[in-house]
């Protein structure tokens, strides 16, 4: 019988979920149907998916903590690319399996040169088959288990009689073994959030979502029709997610910054960096970069204000490259972006 490592000696991040090769193409404009757009440069092959982006970002930050991967890739060129990349960044791949039943997942990312807006064409591939059944959390010394993206993991999103979904069951197993759990969700225009995300919340310590995902899960409209952020709805959504079961804290991020509400009732609001348009190459991966900074801070026990500042700086660093992780630098360089660009005017919460 294996004995779980005590929480006090746990260290590192085990991240599971979507493993994707992004094929980033820079285009002059996104075309209307049956119209043409020009690809302005060569295709960039980059990282894609929550665990892939976060673990590579952690390595680039020089986090100095054990990093481990979980999930599935195909037995193909893209799968080998991912496994080799993990080896390069010293990411443990014993739980990242190569399977023959499906190809490695990939996404064609069409990124507009002006402004960095992107559109995704996605092949779910091997990710759709991964259910985490072979993960034994009692045999890992990781401190945090991060799972993402819910709603883009077909098997994980399937129903489970006891826990609601298979993802919830896996998160429950991680908590039982003494790990802190973290989730992220994919953005989609649907009504599936309550069915798929809600069951996982009661087995989640850190819920890290963007404003659209948080609003759809909690039932609030945080981004208004005029494009402005409703800070009242933001606070209500975070509170609702805690009431739905999140154990420690809810983090909601958005282009204007980030917000934390804790189980203890603490609220922290942080505006994003004032980065000029000329310095923005692409926005793909900014949410995962934010999540990276946040998870590092939580792992290290930083105060929440420092966690949020680092998270928005990591997101800002990501904007300097068309790929999801190409813009990430050392932690010192990332945090120095606050001095280089300064933060936007403070987002004042409305009460």
PDB file of C-alpha atoms in Angstrom, residues 29-311:
ATOM      1  CA  UNK A  29      -7.038  40.490 -42.042  1.00  0.00           C
ATOM      2  CA  UNK A  30      -9.581  37.866 -41.065  1.00  0.00           C
ATOM      3  CA  UNK A  31     -11.645  37.263 -44.223  1.00  0.00           C
ATOM      4  CA  UNK A  32     -15.366  37.044 -44.716  1.00  0.00           C
ATOM      5  CA  UNK A  33     -16.663  33.690 -45.949  1.00  0.00           C
ATOM      6  CA  UNK A  34     -15.390  32.830 -49.450  1.00  0.00           C
ATOM      7  CA  UNK A  35     -12.950  35.762 -49.324  1.00  0.00           C
ATOM      8  CA  UNK A  36      -9.147  35.718 -49.240  1.00  0.00           C
ATOM      9  CA  UNK A  37      -6.646  36.661 -46.565  1.00  0.00           C
ATOM     10  CA  UNK A  38      -2.881  36.871 -47.013  1.00  0.00           C
ATOM     11  CA  UNK A  39      -0.514  34.853 -44.811  1.00  0.00           C
ATOM     12  CA  UNK A  40       2.286  37.321 -44.172  1.00  0.00           C
ATOM     13  CA  UNK A  41       4.975  35.005 -42.841  1.00  0.00           C
ATOM     14  CA  UNK A  42       6.030  31.409 -42.349  1.00  0.00           C
ATOM     15  CA  UNK A  43       4.058  29.110 -40.049  1.00  0.00           C
ATOM     16  CA  UNK A  44       5.225  29.124 -36.442  1.00  0.00           C
ATOM     17  CA  UNK A  45       4.898  25.835 -34.579  1.00  0.00           C
ATOM     18  CA  UNK A  46       4.198  26.623 -30.959  1.00  0.00           C
ATOM     19  CA  UNK A  47       2.874  25.162 -27.749  1.00  0.00           C
ATOM     20  CA  UNK A  48      -0.853  24.871 -27.197  1.00  0.00           C
ATOM     21  CA  UNK A  49      -3.141  23.709 -24.424  1.00  0.00           C
ATOM     22  CA  UNK A  50      -3.270  24.590 -20.745  1.00  0.00           C
ATOM     23  CA  UNK A  51      -0.703  22.137 -19.295  1.00  0.00           C
ATOM     24  CA  UNK A  52       1.746  22.499 -22.188  1.00  0.00           C
ATOM     25  CA  UNK A  53       1.728  26.286 -22.068  1.00  0.00           C
ATOM     26  CA  UNK A  54       1.872  26.514 -18.292  1.00  0.00           C
ATOM     27  CA  UNK A  55       4.692  24.016 -17.797  1.00  0.00           C
ATOM     28  CA  UNK A  56       6.870  25.502 -20.557  1.00  0.00           C
ATOM     29  CA  UNK A  57       6.194  28.984 -19.178  1.00  0.00           C
ATOM     30  CA  UNK A  58       7.163  27.787 -15.687  1.00  0.00           C
ATOM     31  CA  UNK A  59      10.418  26.413 -17.050  1.00  0.00           C
ATOM     32  CA  UNK A  60      11.172  29.672 -18.875  1.00  0.00           C
ATOM     33  CA  UNK A  61      10.448  31.696 -15.747  1.00  0.00           C
ATOM     34  CA  UNK A  62      13.107  29.629 -13.987  1.00  0.00           C
ATOM     35  CA  UNK A  63      10.612  28.642 -11.323  1.00  0.00           C
ATOM     36  CA  UNK A  64      13.003  26.092  -9.850  1.00  0.00           C
ATOM     37  CA  UNK A  65      10.261  23.638  -8.905  1.00  0.00           C
ATOM     38  CA  UNK A  66       9.537  20.114 -10.212  1.00  0.00           C
ATOM     39  CA  UNK A  67       7.316  20.136 -13.298  1.00  0.00           C
ATOM     40  CA  UNK A  68       5.354  17.132 -14.529  1.00  0.00           C
ATOM     41  CA  UNK A  69       3.004  16.480 -17.441  1.00  0.00           C
ATOM     42  CA  UNK A  70      -0.112  14.326 -17.733  1.00  0.00           C
ATOM     43  CA  UNK A  71      -2.231  13.572 -20.778  1.00  0.00           C
ATOM     44  CA  UNK A  72      -2.039  11.936 -24.197  1.00  0.00           C
ATOM     45  CA  UNK A  73      -0.362  12.611 -27.535  1.00  0.00           C
ATOM     46  CA  UNK A  74      -0.339  10.604 -30.748  1.00  0.00           C
ATOM     47  CA  UNK A  75       2.484   8.421 -32.008  1.00  0.00           C
ATOM     48  CA  UNK A  76       3.370  10.934 -34.700  1.00  0.00           C
ATOM     49  CA  UNK A  77       5.654  13.833 -35.541  1.00  0.00           C
ATOM     50  CA  UNK A  78       3.709  16.323 -33.413  1.00  0.00           C
ATOM     51  CA  UNK A  79       3.666  13.915 -30.466  1.00  0.00           C
ATOM     52  CA  UNK A  80       7.422  13.501 -30.681  1.00  0.00           C
ATOM     53  CA  UNK A  81       7.782  17.276 -30.899  1.00  0.00           C
ATOM     54  CA  UNK A  82       5.869  17.693 -27.644  1.00  0.00           C
ATOM     55  CA  UNK A  83       7.770  14.961 -25.783  1.00  0.00           C
ATOM     56  CA  UNK A  84      11.128  16.320 -26.982  1.00  0.00           C
ATOM     57  CA  UNK A  85      10.100  19.833 -25.934  1.00  0.00           C
ATOM     58  CA  UNK A  86       9.226  18.596 -22.453  1.00  0.00           C
ATOM     59  CA  UNK A  87      12.612  16.872 -22.196  1.00  0.00           C
ATOM     60  CA  UNK A  88      14.292  20.103 -23.265  1.00  0.00           C
ATOM     61  CA  UNK A  89      12.515  21.993 -20.472  1.00  0.00           C
ATOM     62  CA  UNK A  90      13.069  19.235 -17.863  1.00  0.00           C
ATOM     63  CA  UNK A  91       9.371  18.398 -17.595  1.00  0.00           C
ATOM     64  CA  UNK A  92       8.677  14.874 -16.320  1.00  0.00           C
ATOM     65  CA  UNK A  93       6.646  13.001 -18.974  1.00  0.00           C
ATOM     66  CA  UNK A  94       6.023   9.652 -17.274  1.00  0.00           C
ATOM     67  CA  UNK A  95       2.267  10.447 -17.216  1.00  0.00           C
ATOM     68  CA  UNK A  96       2.184  11.905 -20.752  1.00  0.00           C
ATOM     69  CA  UNK A  97       1.370   8.868 -22.878  1.00  0.00           C
ATOM     70  CA  UNK A  98       1.847   8.385 -26.628  1.00  0.00           C
ATOM     71  CA  UNK A  99      -1.118   6.452 -28.055  1.00  0.00           C
ATOM     72  CA  UNK A 100      -1.907   4.960 -31.453  1.00  0.00           C
ATOM     73  CA  UNK A 101      -5.678   5.493 -31.338  1.00  0.00           C
ATOM     74  CA  UNK A 102      -5.646   9.160 -32.371  1.00  0.00           C
ATOM     75  CA  UNK A 103      -3.271  11.813 -33.731  1.00  0.00           C
ATOM     76  CA  UNK A 104      -1.708  14.500 -31.597  1.00  0.00           C
ATOM     77  CA  UNK A 105      -4.077  17.423 -31.207  1.00  0.00           C
ATOM     78  CA  UNK A 106      -3.283  20.525 -33.219  1.00  0.00           C
ATOM     79  CA  UNK A 107      -4.735  23.974 -33.827  1.00  0.00           C
ATOM     80  CA  UNK A 108      -4.390  26.286 -36.791  1.00  0.00           C
ATOM     81  CA  UNK A 109      -4.192  29.745 -35.210  1.00  0.00           C
ATOM     82  CA  UNK A 110      -4.952  32.619 -37.567  1.00  0.00           C
ATOM     83  CA  UNK A 111      -3.462  35.745 -35.975  1.00  0.00           C
ATOM     84  CA  UNK A 112      -4.154  39.193 -37.393  1.00  0.00           C
ATOM     85  CA  UNK A 113      -0.989  41.261 -37.714  1.00  0.00           C
ATOM     86  CA  UNK A 114      -2.736  44.404 -36.478  1.00  0.00           C
ATOM     87  CA  UNK A 115      -3.886  43.969 -32.887  1.00  0.00           C
ATOM     88  CA  UNK A 116      -3.030  40.290 -32.492  1.00  0.00           C
ATOM     89  CA  UNK A 117      -6.624  39.006 -32.565  1.00  0.00           C
ATOM     90  CA  UNK A 118      -6.714  35.293 -33.331  1.00  0.00           C
ATOM     91  CA  UNK A 119      -9.159  32.657 -34.604  1.00  0.00           C
ATOM     92  CA  UNK A 120      -8.722  28.933 -33.934  1.00  0.00           C
ATOM     93  CA  UNK A 121      -9.344  25.847 -36.064  1.00  0.00           C
ATOM     94  CA  UNK A 122      -8.871  22.880 -33.745  1.00  0.00           C
ATOM     95  CA  UNK A 123      -8.415  19.114 -34.046  1.00  0.00           C
ATOM     96  CA  UNK A 124      -9.017  17.499 -30.640  1.00  0.00           C
ATOM     97  CA  UNK A 125      -7.032  14.353 -31.455  1.00  0.00           C
ATOM     98  CA  UNK A 126      -5.607  12.305 -28.571  1.00  0.00           C
ATOM     99  CA  UNK A 127      -6.823  14.784 -25.952  1.00  0.00           C
ATOM    100  CA  UNK A 128     -10.386  13.601 -26.540  1.00  0.00           C
ATOM    101  CA  UNK A 129      -9.483  10.107 -25.303  1.00  0.00           C
ATOM    102  CA  UNK A 130      -7.572  10.975 -22.125  1.00  0.00           C
ATOM    103  CA  UNK A 131      -9.421  10.200 -18.887  1.00  0.00           C
ATOM    104  CA  UNK A 132      -6.561  10.197 -16.358  1.00  0.00           C
ATOM    105  CA  UNK A 133      -7.403   6.694 -15.108  1.00  0.00           C
ATOM    106  CA  UNK A 134      -3.725   5.791 -14.769  1.00  0.00           C
ATOM    107  CA  UNK A 135      -2.825   8.789 -12.600  1.00  0.00           C
ATOM    108  CA  UNK A 136      -1.920   7.679  -9.059  1.00  0.00           C
ATOM    109  CA  UNK A 137      -1.644  10.865  -7.024  1.00  0.00           C
ATOM    110  CA  UNK A 138      -0.224   8.930  -4.079  1.00  0.00           C
ATOM    111  CA  UNK A 139       2.904   8.351  -6.166  1.00  0.00           C
ATOM    112  CA  UNK A 140       3.598  11.966  -7.005  1.00  0.00           C
ATOM    113  CA  UNK A 141       5.248  14.541  -4.777  1.00  0.00           C
ATOM    114  CA  UNK A 142       3.644  17.433  -6.638  1.00  0.00           C
ATOM    115  CA  UNK A 143       2.012  20.116  -4.540  1.00  0.00           C
ATOM    116  CA  UNK A 144      -0.491  21.339  -7.154  1.00  0.00           C
ATOM    117  CA  UNK A 145      -2.496  19.440  -9.772  1.00  0.00           C
ATOM    118  CA  UNK A 146      -3.721  21.723 -12.547  1.00  0.00           C
ATOM    119  CA  UNK A 147      -6.346  20.489 -15.020  1.00  0.00           C
ATOM    120  CA  UNK A 148      -7.294  22.324 -18.207  1.00  0.00           C
ATOM    121  CA  UNK A 149      -9.192  22.883 -20.287  1.00  0.00           C
ATOM    122  CA  UNK A 150     -12.520  21.629 -19.054  1.00  0.00           C
ATOM    123  CA  UNK A 151     -15.052  21.548 -21.924  1.00  0.00           C
ATOM    124  CA  UNK A 152     -12.309  20.597 -24.385  1.00  0.00           C
ATOM    125  CA  UNK A 153     -11.523  17.148 -22.954  1.00  0.00           C
ATOM    126  CA  UNK A 154     -14.212  14.801 -24.242  1.00  0.00           C
ATOM    127  CA  UNK A 155     -13.648  11.917 -21.825  1.00  0.00           C
ATOM    128  CA  UNK A 156     -13.069  14.205 -18.843  1.00  0.00           C
ATOM    129  CA  UNK A 157     -16.286  16.067 -19.626  1.00  0.00           C
ATOM    130  CA  UNK A 158     -18.306  12.827 -19.595  1.00  0.00           C
ATOM    131  CA  UNK A 159     -20.755  12.140 -16.783  1.00  0.00           C
ATOM    132  CA  UNK A 160     -19.722  10.311 -13.618  1.00  0.00           C
ATOM    133  CA  UNK A 161     -22.424   8.927 -11.317  1.00  0.00           C
ATOM    134  CA  UNK A 162     -20.743   9.903  -8.051  1.00  0.00           C
ATOM    135  CA  UNK A 163     -18.860  13.100  -8.873  1.00  0.00           C
ATOM    136  CA  UNK A 164     -20.826  14.535 -11.789  1.00  0.00           C
ATOM    137  CA  UNK A 165     -18.017  14.375 -14.360  1.00  0.00           C
ATOM    138  CA  UNK A 166     -14.839  12.351 -14.800  1.00  0.00           C
ATOM    139  CA  UNK A 167     -12.852  15.560 -14.366  1.00  0.00           C
ATOM    140  CA  UNK A 168     -14.476  16.115 -10.980  1.00  0.00           C
ATOM    141  CA  UNK A 169     -13.617  12.531 -10.032  1.00  0.00           C
ATOM    142  CA  UNK A 170      -9.960  13.072 -10.958  1.00  0.00           C
ATOM    143  CA  UNK A 171      -9.787  16.343  -9.023  1.00  0.00           C
ATOM    144  CA  UNK A 172     -11.355  14.635  -6.002  1.00  0.00           C
ATOM    145  CA  UNK A 173      -8.683  11.930  -6.147  1.00  0.00           C
ATOM    146  CA  UNK A 174      -5.959  14.585  -6.261  1.00  0.00           C
ATOM    147  CA  UNK A 175      -7.371  16.367  -3.219  1.00  0.00           C
ATOM    148  CA  UNK A 176      -7.726  13.106  -1.323  1.00  0.00           C
ATOM    149  CA  UNK A 177      -4.048  12.446  -1.904  1.00  0.00           C
ATOM    150  CA  UNK A 178      -3.131  15.844  -0.454  1.00  0.00           C
ATOM    151  CA  UNK A 179      -2.630  17.969  -3.577  1.00  0.00           C
ATOM    152  CA  UNK A 180      -4.037  21.435  -4.146  1.00  0.00           C
ATOM    153  CA  UNK A 181      -6.169  21.481  -7.295  1.00  0.00           C
ATOM    154  CA  UNK A 182      -6.524  24.124  -9.973  1.00  0.00           C
ATOM    155  CA  UNK A 183      -8.753  24.291 -13.059  1.00  0.00           C
ATOM    156  CA  UNK A 184      -9.065  26.287 -16.243  1.00  0.00           C
ATOM    157  CA  UNK A 185     -11.834  26.244 -18.838  1.00  0.00           C
ATOM    158  CA  UNK A 186     -12.004  26.844 -22.574  1.00  0.00           C
ATOM    159  CA  UNK A 187     -14.082  29.759 -23.846  1.00  0.00           C
ATOM    160  CA  UNK A 188     -17.027  28.764 -25.997  1.00  0.00           C
ATOM    161  CA  UNK A 189     -20.425  30.191 -26.829  1.00  0.00           C
ATOM    162  CA  UNK A 190     -22.661  27.510 -25.326  1.00  0.00           C
ATOM    163  CA  UNK A 191     -24.822  26.573 -22.352  1.00  0.00           C
ATOM    164  CA  UNK A 192     -22.605  23.641 -21.298  1.00  0.00           C
ATOM    165  CA  UNK A 193     -20.790  25.467 -18.505  1.00  0.00           C
ATOM    166  CA  UNK A 194     -23.216  24.586 -15.700  1.00  0.00           C
ATOM    167  CA  UNK A 195     -23.265  20.908 -16.681  1.00  0.00           C
ATOM    168  CA  UNK A 196     -19.517  20.426 -17.130  1.00  0.00           C
ATOM    169  CA  UNK A 197     -17.755  23.035 -14.994  1.00  0.00           C
ATOM    170  CA  UNK A 198     -20.017  23.155 -11.940  1.00  0.00           C
ATOM    171  CA  UNK A 199     -19.377  19.552 -10.742  1.00  0.00           C
ATOM    172  CA  UNK A 200     -15.635  20.199 -10.684  1.00  0.00           C
ATOM    173  CA  UNK A 201     -15.853  23.310  -8.497  1.00  0.00           C
ATOM    174  CA  UNK A 202     -16.349  21.488  -5.188  1.00  0.00           C
ATOM    175  CA  UNK A 203     -13.079  19.632  -5.818  1.00  0.00           C
ATOM    176  CA  UNK A 204     -11.182  22.775  -6.852  1.00  0.00           C
ATOM    177  CA  UNK A 205      -8.922  24.861  -4.622  1.00  0.00           C
ATOM    178  CA  UNK A 206      -7.943  27.465  -7.230  1.00  0.00           C
ATOM    179  CA  UNK A 207     -10.465  28.330  -9.946  1.00  0.00           C
ATOM    180  CA  UNK A 208      -8.763  30.446 -12.619  1.00  0.00           C
ATOM    181  CA  UNK A 209     -11.051  31.640 -15.438  1.00  0.00           C
ATOM    182  CA  UNK A 210     -11.444  34.580 -17.775  1.00  0.00           C
ATOM    183  CA  UNK A 211     -14.403  36.932 -17.451  1.00  0.00           C
ATOM    184  CA  UNK A 212     -16.496  35.182 -20.104  1.00  0.00           C
ATOM    185  CA  UNK A 213     -15.988  31.701 -18.634  1.00  0.00           C
ATOM    186  CA  UNK A 214     -16.610  32.905 -15.090  1.00  0.00           C
ATOM    187  CA  UNK A 215     -19.741  34.751 -16.132  1.00  0.00           C
ATOM    188  CA  UNK A 216     -21.191  31.805 -18.041  1.00  0.00           C
ATOM    189  CA  UNK A 217     -20.464  29.382 -15.192  1.00  0.00           C
ATOM    190  CA  UNK A 218     -21.820  31.629 -12.444  1.00  0.00           C
ATOM    191  CA  UNK A 219     -24.677  33.161 -14.428  1.00  0.00           C
ATOM    192  CA  UNK A 220     -23.483  36.776 -14.587  1.00  0.00           C
ATOM    193  CA  UNK A 221     -22.713  39.043 -17.543  1.00  0.00           C
ATOM    194  CA  UNK A 222     -19.337  40.523 -16.669  1.00  0.00           C
ATOM    195  CA  UNK A 223     -18.522  41.923 -20.112  1.00  0.00           C
ATOM    196  CA  UNK A 224     -21.301  44.281 -21.116  1.00  0.00           C
ATOM    197  CA  UNK A 225     -22.630  44.931 -24.627  1.00  0.00           C
ATOM    198  CA  UNK A 226     -20.694  48.194 -24.842  1.00  0.00           C
ATOM    199  CA  UNK A 227     -17.458  46.302 -24.155  1.00  0.00           C
ATOM    200  CA  UNK A 228     -16.966  47.640 -20.651  1.00  0.00           C
ATOM    201  CA  UNK A 229     -16.209  45.488 -17.628  1.00  0.00           C
ATOM    202  CA  UNK A 230     -18.954  45.364 -14.991  1.00  0.00           C
ATOM    203  CA  UNK A 231     -16.995  45.226 -11.732  1.00  0.00           C
ATOM    204  CA  UNK A 232     -20.153  44.611  -9.709  1.00  0.00           C
ATOM    205  CA  UNK A 233     -20.961  41.522 -11.775  1.00  0.00           C
ATOM    206  CA  UNK A 234     -17.290  40.547 -11.542  1.00  0.00           C
ATOM    207  CA  UNK A 235     -17.426  40.465  -7.760  1.00  0.00           C
ATOM    208  CA  UNK A 236     -20.777  38.679  -7.723  1.00  0.00           C
ATOM    209  CA  UNK A 237     -19.538  36.016 -10.138  1.00  0.00           C
ATOM    210  CA  UNK A 238     -16.453  35.325  -8.033  1.00  0.00           C
ATOM    211  CA  UNK A 239     -18.622  35.057  -4.927  1.00  0.00           C
ATOM    212  CA  UNK A 240     -21.032  32.733  -6.683  1.00  0.00           C
ATOM    213  CA  UNK A 241     -18.210  30.413  -7.789  1.00  0.00           C
ATOM    214  CA  UNK A 242     -17.056  30.187  -4.181  1.00  0.00           C
ATOM    215  CA  UNK A 243     -20.610  29.378  -3.101  1.00  0.00           C
ATOM    216  CA  UNK A 244     -20.674  26.667  -5.765  1.00  0.00           C
ATOM    217  CA  UNK A 245     -17.832  24.899  -3.992  1.00  0.00           C
ATOM    218  CA  UNK A 246     -14.401  26.384  -4.789  1.00  0.00           C
ATOM    219  CA  UNK A 247     -12.414  25.826  -1.607  1.00  0.00           C
ATOM    220  CA  UNK A 248      -9.805  28.573  -1.467  1.00  0.00           C
ATOM    221  CA  UNK A 249     -10.020  31.278  -4.104  1.00  0.00           C
ATOM    222  CA  UNK A 250     -11.407  32.354  -7.453  1.00  0.00           C
ATOM    223  CA  UNK A 251      -9.249  34.261  -9.932  1.00  0.00           C
ATOM    224  CA  UNK A 252     -10.860  36.020 -12.886  1.00  0.00           C
ATOM    225  CA  UNK A 253      -8.634  37.538 -15.554  1.00  0.00           C
ATOM    226  CA  UNK A 254      -9.463  39.887 -18.431  1.00  0.00           C
ATOM    227  CA  UNK A 255      -7.549  42.241 -20.749  1.00  0.00           C
ATOM    228  CA  UNK A 256      -7.908  45.055 -18.219  1.00  0.00           C
ATOM    229  CA  UNK A 257      -6.323  43.030 -15.409  1.00  0.00           C
ATOM    230  CA  UNK A 258      -7.226  40.392 -12.843  1.00  0.00           C
ATOM    231  CA  UNK A 259      -9.328  39.906  -9.710  1.00  0.00           C
ATOM    232  CA  UNK A 260      -9.106  37.525  -6.745  1.00  0.00           C
ATOM    233  CA  UNK A 261     -11.728  36.709  -4.180  1.00  0.00           C
ATOM    234  CA  UNK A 262     -10.864  34.252  -1.409  1.00  0.00           C
ATOM    235  CA  UNK A 263     -12.951  32.004   0.782  1.00  0.00           C
ATOM    236  CA  UNK A 264     -11.992  34.318   3.666  1.00  0.00           C
ATOM    237  CA  UNK A 265     -13.574  37.280   1.871  1.00  0.00           C
ATOM    238  CA  UNK A 266     -10.420  39.018   0.657  1.00  0.00           C
ATOM    239  CA  UNK A 267     -10.707  40.925  -2.629  1.00  0.00           C
ATOM    240  CA  UNK A 268      -7.700  41.958  -4.716  1.00  0.00           C
ATOM    241  CA  UNK A 269      -7.990  43.833  -8.013  1.00  0.00           C
ATOM    242  CA  UNK A 270      -5.024  44.478 -10.305  1.00  0.00           C
ATOM    243  CA  UNK A 271      -4.944  46.362 -13.601  1.00  0.00           C
ATOM    244  CA  UNK A 272      -2.919  45.098 -16.565  1.00  0.00           C
ATOM    245  CA  UNK A 273       0.202  46.611 -18.100  1.00  0.00           C
ATOM    246  CA  UNK A 274      -0.045  49.653 -20.360  1.00  0.00           C
ATOM    247  CA  UNK A 275       1.519  47.973 -23.413  1.00  0.00           C
ATOM    248  CA  UNK A 276       1.362  50.013 -26.642  1.00  0.00           C
ATOM    249  CA  UNK A 277      -0.124  48.362 -29.720  1.00  0.00           C
ATOM    250  CA  UNK A 278       3.245  48.477 -31.505  1.00  0.00           C
ATOM    251  CA  UNK A 279       4.672  46.048 -28.920  1.00  0.00           C
ATOM    252  CA  UNK A 280       1.829  43.518 -29.216  1.00  0.00           C
ATOM    253  CA  UNK A 281       2.557  40.702 -31.661  1.00  0.00           C
ATOM    254  CA  UNK A 282      -0.119  38.203 -30.635  1.00  0.00           C
ATOM    255  CA  UNK A 283      -2.547  37.500 -27.808  1.00  0.00           C
ATOM    256  CA  UNK A 284      -2.583  33.692 -28.052  1.00  0.00           C
ATOM    257  CA  UNK A 285      -1.677  32.137 -24.708  1.00  0.00           C
ATOM    258  CA  UNK A 286      -2.071  35.287 -22.621  1.00  0.00           C
ATOM    259  CA  UNK A 287      -4.602  33.591 -20.358  1.00  0.00           C
ATOM    260  CA  UNK A 288      -2.300  30.618 -19.782  1.00  0.00           C
ATOM    261  CA  UNK A 289       0.608  32.993 -19.134  1.00  0.00           C
ATOM    262  CA  UNK A 290      -1.516  34.770 -16.526  1.00  0.00           C
ATOM    263  CA  UNK A 291      -2.385  31.394 -15.008  1.00  0.00           C
ATOM    264  CA  UNK A 292       1.326  30.496 -14.904  1.00  0.00           C
ATOM    265  CA  UNK A 293       2.224  33.559 -12.876  1.00  0.00           C
ATOM    266  CA  UNK A 294      -0.713  32.997 -10.572  1.00  0.00           C
ATOM    267  CA  UNK A 295       0.073  29.334  -9.925  1.00  0.00           C
ATOM    268  CA  UNK A 296       3.731  30.077  -9.279  1.00  0.00           C
ATOM    269  CA  UNK A 297       2.803  32.663  -6.680  1.00  0.00           C
ATOM    270  CA  UNK A 298       0.275  30.384  -5.006  1.00  0.00           C
ATOM    271  CA  UNK A 299       2.762  27.522  -4.975  1.00  0.00           C
ATOM    272  CA  UNK A 300       5.397  29.740  -3.392  1.00  0.00           C
ATOM    273  CA  UNK A 301       3.003  31.270  -0.864  1.00  0.00           C
ATOM    274  CA  UNK A 302       3.324  34.863  -2.060  1.00  0.00           C
ATOM    275  CA  UNK A 303       0.812  37.464  -0.921  1.00  0.00           C
ATOM    276  CA  UNK A 304      -2.109  37.803  -3.300  1.00  0.00           C
ATOM    277  CA  UNK A 305      -1.138  41.254  -4.572  1.00  0.00           C
ATOM    278  CA  UNK A 306       2.275  39.945  -5.683  1.00  0.00           C
ATOM    279  CA  UNK A 307       0.597  36.909  -7.278  1.00  0.00           C
ATOM    280  CA  UNK A 308      -1.685  39.141  -9.350  1.00  0.00           C
ATOM    281  CA  UNK A 309       1.053  41.580 -10.338  1.00  0.00           C
ATOM    282  CA  UNK A 310       3.248  38.713 -11.517  1.00  0.00           C
ATOM    283  CA  UNK A 311       0.309  37.146 -13.370  1.00  0.00           C
TER     284      UNK A 311
END
